[in-house]
XYZ file of C-alpha atoms in Angstrom:
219
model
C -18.309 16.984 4.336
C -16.189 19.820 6.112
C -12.403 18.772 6.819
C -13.227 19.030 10.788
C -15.474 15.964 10.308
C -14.134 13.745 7.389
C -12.203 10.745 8.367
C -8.391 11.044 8.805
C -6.498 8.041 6.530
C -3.202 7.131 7.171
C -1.382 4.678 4.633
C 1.131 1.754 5.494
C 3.073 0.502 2.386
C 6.407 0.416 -0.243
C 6.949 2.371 -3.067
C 3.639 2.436 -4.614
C 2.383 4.492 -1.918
C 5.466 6.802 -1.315
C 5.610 10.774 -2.041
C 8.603 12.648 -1.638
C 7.538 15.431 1.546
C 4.788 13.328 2.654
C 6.622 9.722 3.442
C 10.563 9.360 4.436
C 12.755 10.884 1.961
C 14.943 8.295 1.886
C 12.697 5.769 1.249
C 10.714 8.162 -1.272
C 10.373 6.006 -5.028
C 7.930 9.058 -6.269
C 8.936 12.901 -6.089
C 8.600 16.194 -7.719
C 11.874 15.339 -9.753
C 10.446 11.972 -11.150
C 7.965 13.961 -12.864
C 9.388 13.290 -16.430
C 9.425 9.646 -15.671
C 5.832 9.447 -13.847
C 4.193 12.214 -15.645
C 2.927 13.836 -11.991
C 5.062 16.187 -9.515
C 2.514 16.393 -6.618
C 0.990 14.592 -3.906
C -2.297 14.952 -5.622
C -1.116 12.566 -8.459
C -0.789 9.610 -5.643
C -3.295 6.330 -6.179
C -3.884 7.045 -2.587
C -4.264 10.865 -2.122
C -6.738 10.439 -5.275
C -8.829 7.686 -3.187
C -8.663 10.103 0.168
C -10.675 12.971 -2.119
C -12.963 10.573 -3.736
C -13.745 9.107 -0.571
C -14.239 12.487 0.969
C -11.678 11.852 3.790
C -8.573 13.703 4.667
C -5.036 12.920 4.799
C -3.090 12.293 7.984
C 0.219 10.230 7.859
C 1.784 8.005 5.070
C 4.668 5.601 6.184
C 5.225 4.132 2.865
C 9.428 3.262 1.839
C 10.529 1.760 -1.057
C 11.651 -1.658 -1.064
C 10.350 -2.309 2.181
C 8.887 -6.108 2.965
C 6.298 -7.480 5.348
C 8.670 -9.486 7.030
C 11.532 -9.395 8.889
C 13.547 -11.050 7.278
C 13.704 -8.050 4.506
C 14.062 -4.739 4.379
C 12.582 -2.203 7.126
C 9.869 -4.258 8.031
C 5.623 -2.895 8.139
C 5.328 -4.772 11.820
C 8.053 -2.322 13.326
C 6.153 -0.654 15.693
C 7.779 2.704 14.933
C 6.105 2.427 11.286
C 3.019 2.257 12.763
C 2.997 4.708 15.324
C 3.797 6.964 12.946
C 0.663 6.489 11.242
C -1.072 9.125 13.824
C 0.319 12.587 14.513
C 1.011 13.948 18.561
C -2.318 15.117 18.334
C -4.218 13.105 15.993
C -5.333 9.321 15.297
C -6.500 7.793 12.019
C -9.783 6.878 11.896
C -8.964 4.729 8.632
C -5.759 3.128 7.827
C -5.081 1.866 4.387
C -2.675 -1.212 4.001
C -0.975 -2.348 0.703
C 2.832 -3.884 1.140
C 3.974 -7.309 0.420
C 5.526 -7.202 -2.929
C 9.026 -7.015 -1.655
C 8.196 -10.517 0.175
C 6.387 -12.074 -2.847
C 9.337 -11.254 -5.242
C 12.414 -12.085 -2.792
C 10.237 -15.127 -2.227
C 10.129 -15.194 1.611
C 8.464 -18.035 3.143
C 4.717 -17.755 3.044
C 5.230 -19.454 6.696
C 6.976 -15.987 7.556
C 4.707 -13.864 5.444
C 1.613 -14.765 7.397
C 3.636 -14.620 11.195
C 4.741 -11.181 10.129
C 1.768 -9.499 8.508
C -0.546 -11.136 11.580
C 2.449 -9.364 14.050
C 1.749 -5.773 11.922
C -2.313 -6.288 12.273
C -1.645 -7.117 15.597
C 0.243 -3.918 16.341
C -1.624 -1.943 14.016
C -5.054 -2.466 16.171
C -3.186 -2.376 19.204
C -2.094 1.018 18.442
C -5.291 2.407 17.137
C -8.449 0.206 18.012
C -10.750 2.449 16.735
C -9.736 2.344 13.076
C -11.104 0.631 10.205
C -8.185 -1.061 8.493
C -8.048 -2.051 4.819
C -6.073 -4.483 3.307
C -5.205 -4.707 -0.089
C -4.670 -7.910 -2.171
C -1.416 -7.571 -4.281
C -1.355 -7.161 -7.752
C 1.587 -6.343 -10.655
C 0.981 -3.182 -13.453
C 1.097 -3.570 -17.468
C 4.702 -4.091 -19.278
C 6.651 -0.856 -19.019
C 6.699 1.236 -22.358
C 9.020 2.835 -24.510
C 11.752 0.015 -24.174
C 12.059 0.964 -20.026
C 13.190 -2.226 -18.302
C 11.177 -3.924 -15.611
C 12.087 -2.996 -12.003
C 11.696 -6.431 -10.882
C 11.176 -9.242 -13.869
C 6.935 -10.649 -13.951
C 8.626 -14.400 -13.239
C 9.290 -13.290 -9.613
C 5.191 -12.857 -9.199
C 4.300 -16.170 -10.533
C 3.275 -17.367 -6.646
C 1.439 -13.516 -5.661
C -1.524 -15.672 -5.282
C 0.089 -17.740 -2.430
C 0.959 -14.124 -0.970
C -2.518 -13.125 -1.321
C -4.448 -15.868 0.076
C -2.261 -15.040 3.511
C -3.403 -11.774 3.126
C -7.031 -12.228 2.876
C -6.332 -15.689 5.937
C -5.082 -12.755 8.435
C -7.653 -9.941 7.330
C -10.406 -12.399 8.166
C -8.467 -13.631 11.552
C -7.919 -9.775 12.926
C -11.764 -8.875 11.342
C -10.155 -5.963 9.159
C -11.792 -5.146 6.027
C -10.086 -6.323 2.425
C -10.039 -4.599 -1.063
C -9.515 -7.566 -2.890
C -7.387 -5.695 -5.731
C -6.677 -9.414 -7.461
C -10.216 -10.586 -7.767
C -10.813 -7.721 -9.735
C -8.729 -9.047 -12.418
C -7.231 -5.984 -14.180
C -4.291 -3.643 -14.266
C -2.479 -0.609 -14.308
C -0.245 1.251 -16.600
C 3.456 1.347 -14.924
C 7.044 3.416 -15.529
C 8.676 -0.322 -14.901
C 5.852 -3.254 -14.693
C 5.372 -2.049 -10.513
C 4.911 1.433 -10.098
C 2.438 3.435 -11.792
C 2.716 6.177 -14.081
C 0.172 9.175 -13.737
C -2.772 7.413 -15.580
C -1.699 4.380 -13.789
C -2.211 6.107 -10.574
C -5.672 6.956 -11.157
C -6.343 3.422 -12.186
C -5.194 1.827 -8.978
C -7.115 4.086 -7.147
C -9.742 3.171 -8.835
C -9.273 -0.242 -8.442
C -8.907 0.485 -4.561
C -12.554 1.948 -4.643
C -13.895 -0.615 -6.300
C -12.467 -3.498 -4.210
C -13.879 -1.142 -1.438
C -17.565 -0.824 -2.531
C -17.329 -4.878 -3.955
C -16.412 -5.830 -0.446
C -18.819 -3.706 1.785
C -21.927 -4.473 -0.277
């Protein structure tokens, strides 16, 4: 597939999904610097640039920011609309849009109440702003134990309700119609720098997890 004619895939997330020089600085978990830490120093080391090739699509805008929640009642919410404007360029629209935040919400245990008002109010805008998109949700899931003595970035007993998170997620995919890569059925893991973020192999791992959940859920 030529680059004129594969699909253009923007990502909406939190610091899984960031990149130094391709999401806000400031908000940037992952850059060339980090590289001792998470063993890669490009772009090309992302879980989600991986998925793009494999996928044979192109890359068009990533509005990923650490620590960032669902709801407003955190930090820089997803359902801003300037987050997801910014998901298409002045001239461009993405004709796929990849989805995977909520951890923020599911460790700072916001109200599952306000979970589902605010990720139904990012849907919402999300197909308001580009109707001709096929959005993909992902369930949330937590990495293997960090190594080497590291310390968790946020400790496993904040998780122990993700399912709670997750069955909101896959309620509001199924009342907006968008399409969900059901990363928790799948049951597995990823290696991490803290027990969150993933390390290089754990990179390719979650996007391979993504592509699974993909094919599982459109066969």
């Amino acid at each position: 597939m030529s680059q004129a004619t594969a699909p253009k895939i923007s990502i909406l997330g939190d610091g899984i999904s960031t990149f130094e020089g391709y999401t806000p600085r400031v908000g940037s978990f992952y850059s060339p610097s980090y590289a001792s830490y998470s063993g890669f120093n490009t772009a090309e080391g992302t879980w989600w640039m991986q998925a793009i090739e494999q996928l044979g699509g192109r890359f068009l805008c990533n509005n990923s920011f650490t620590g960032s929640y669902v709801c407003y009642t955190g930090h820089y919410s997803a359902a801003l609309p300037g987050r997801i404007r910014t998901l298409a360029t002045e001239t461009e629209k993405p004709d796929v849009i990849f989805i995977y935040t909520g951890l923020n919400d599911a460790a700072n245990a916001v109200p599952t109440d306000l979970f589902q008002r605010d990720y139904e109010e990012m849907l919402s805008r999300v197909q308001k702003f580009f109707p001709e998109a096929k959005v993909w949700v992902g369930t949330l899931m937590v990495g293997d134990a960090p190594t080497g003595g590291r310390p968790y970035y946020i400790e496993p007993e904040c998780f122990e309700t993700l399912q709670d998170y997750n069955a909101v997620i896959r309620d509001c995919a199924k009342k907006f119609g968008v399409n969900v890569a059901d990363l928790a059925e799948l049951h597995s893991s990823y290696e991490t720098v803290n027990g969150l973020h993933p390390n290089k192999k754990g990179m390719t791992q979650f996007a391979a997890l993504w592509l699974e959940a993909m094919k599982k859920a459109e066969k």
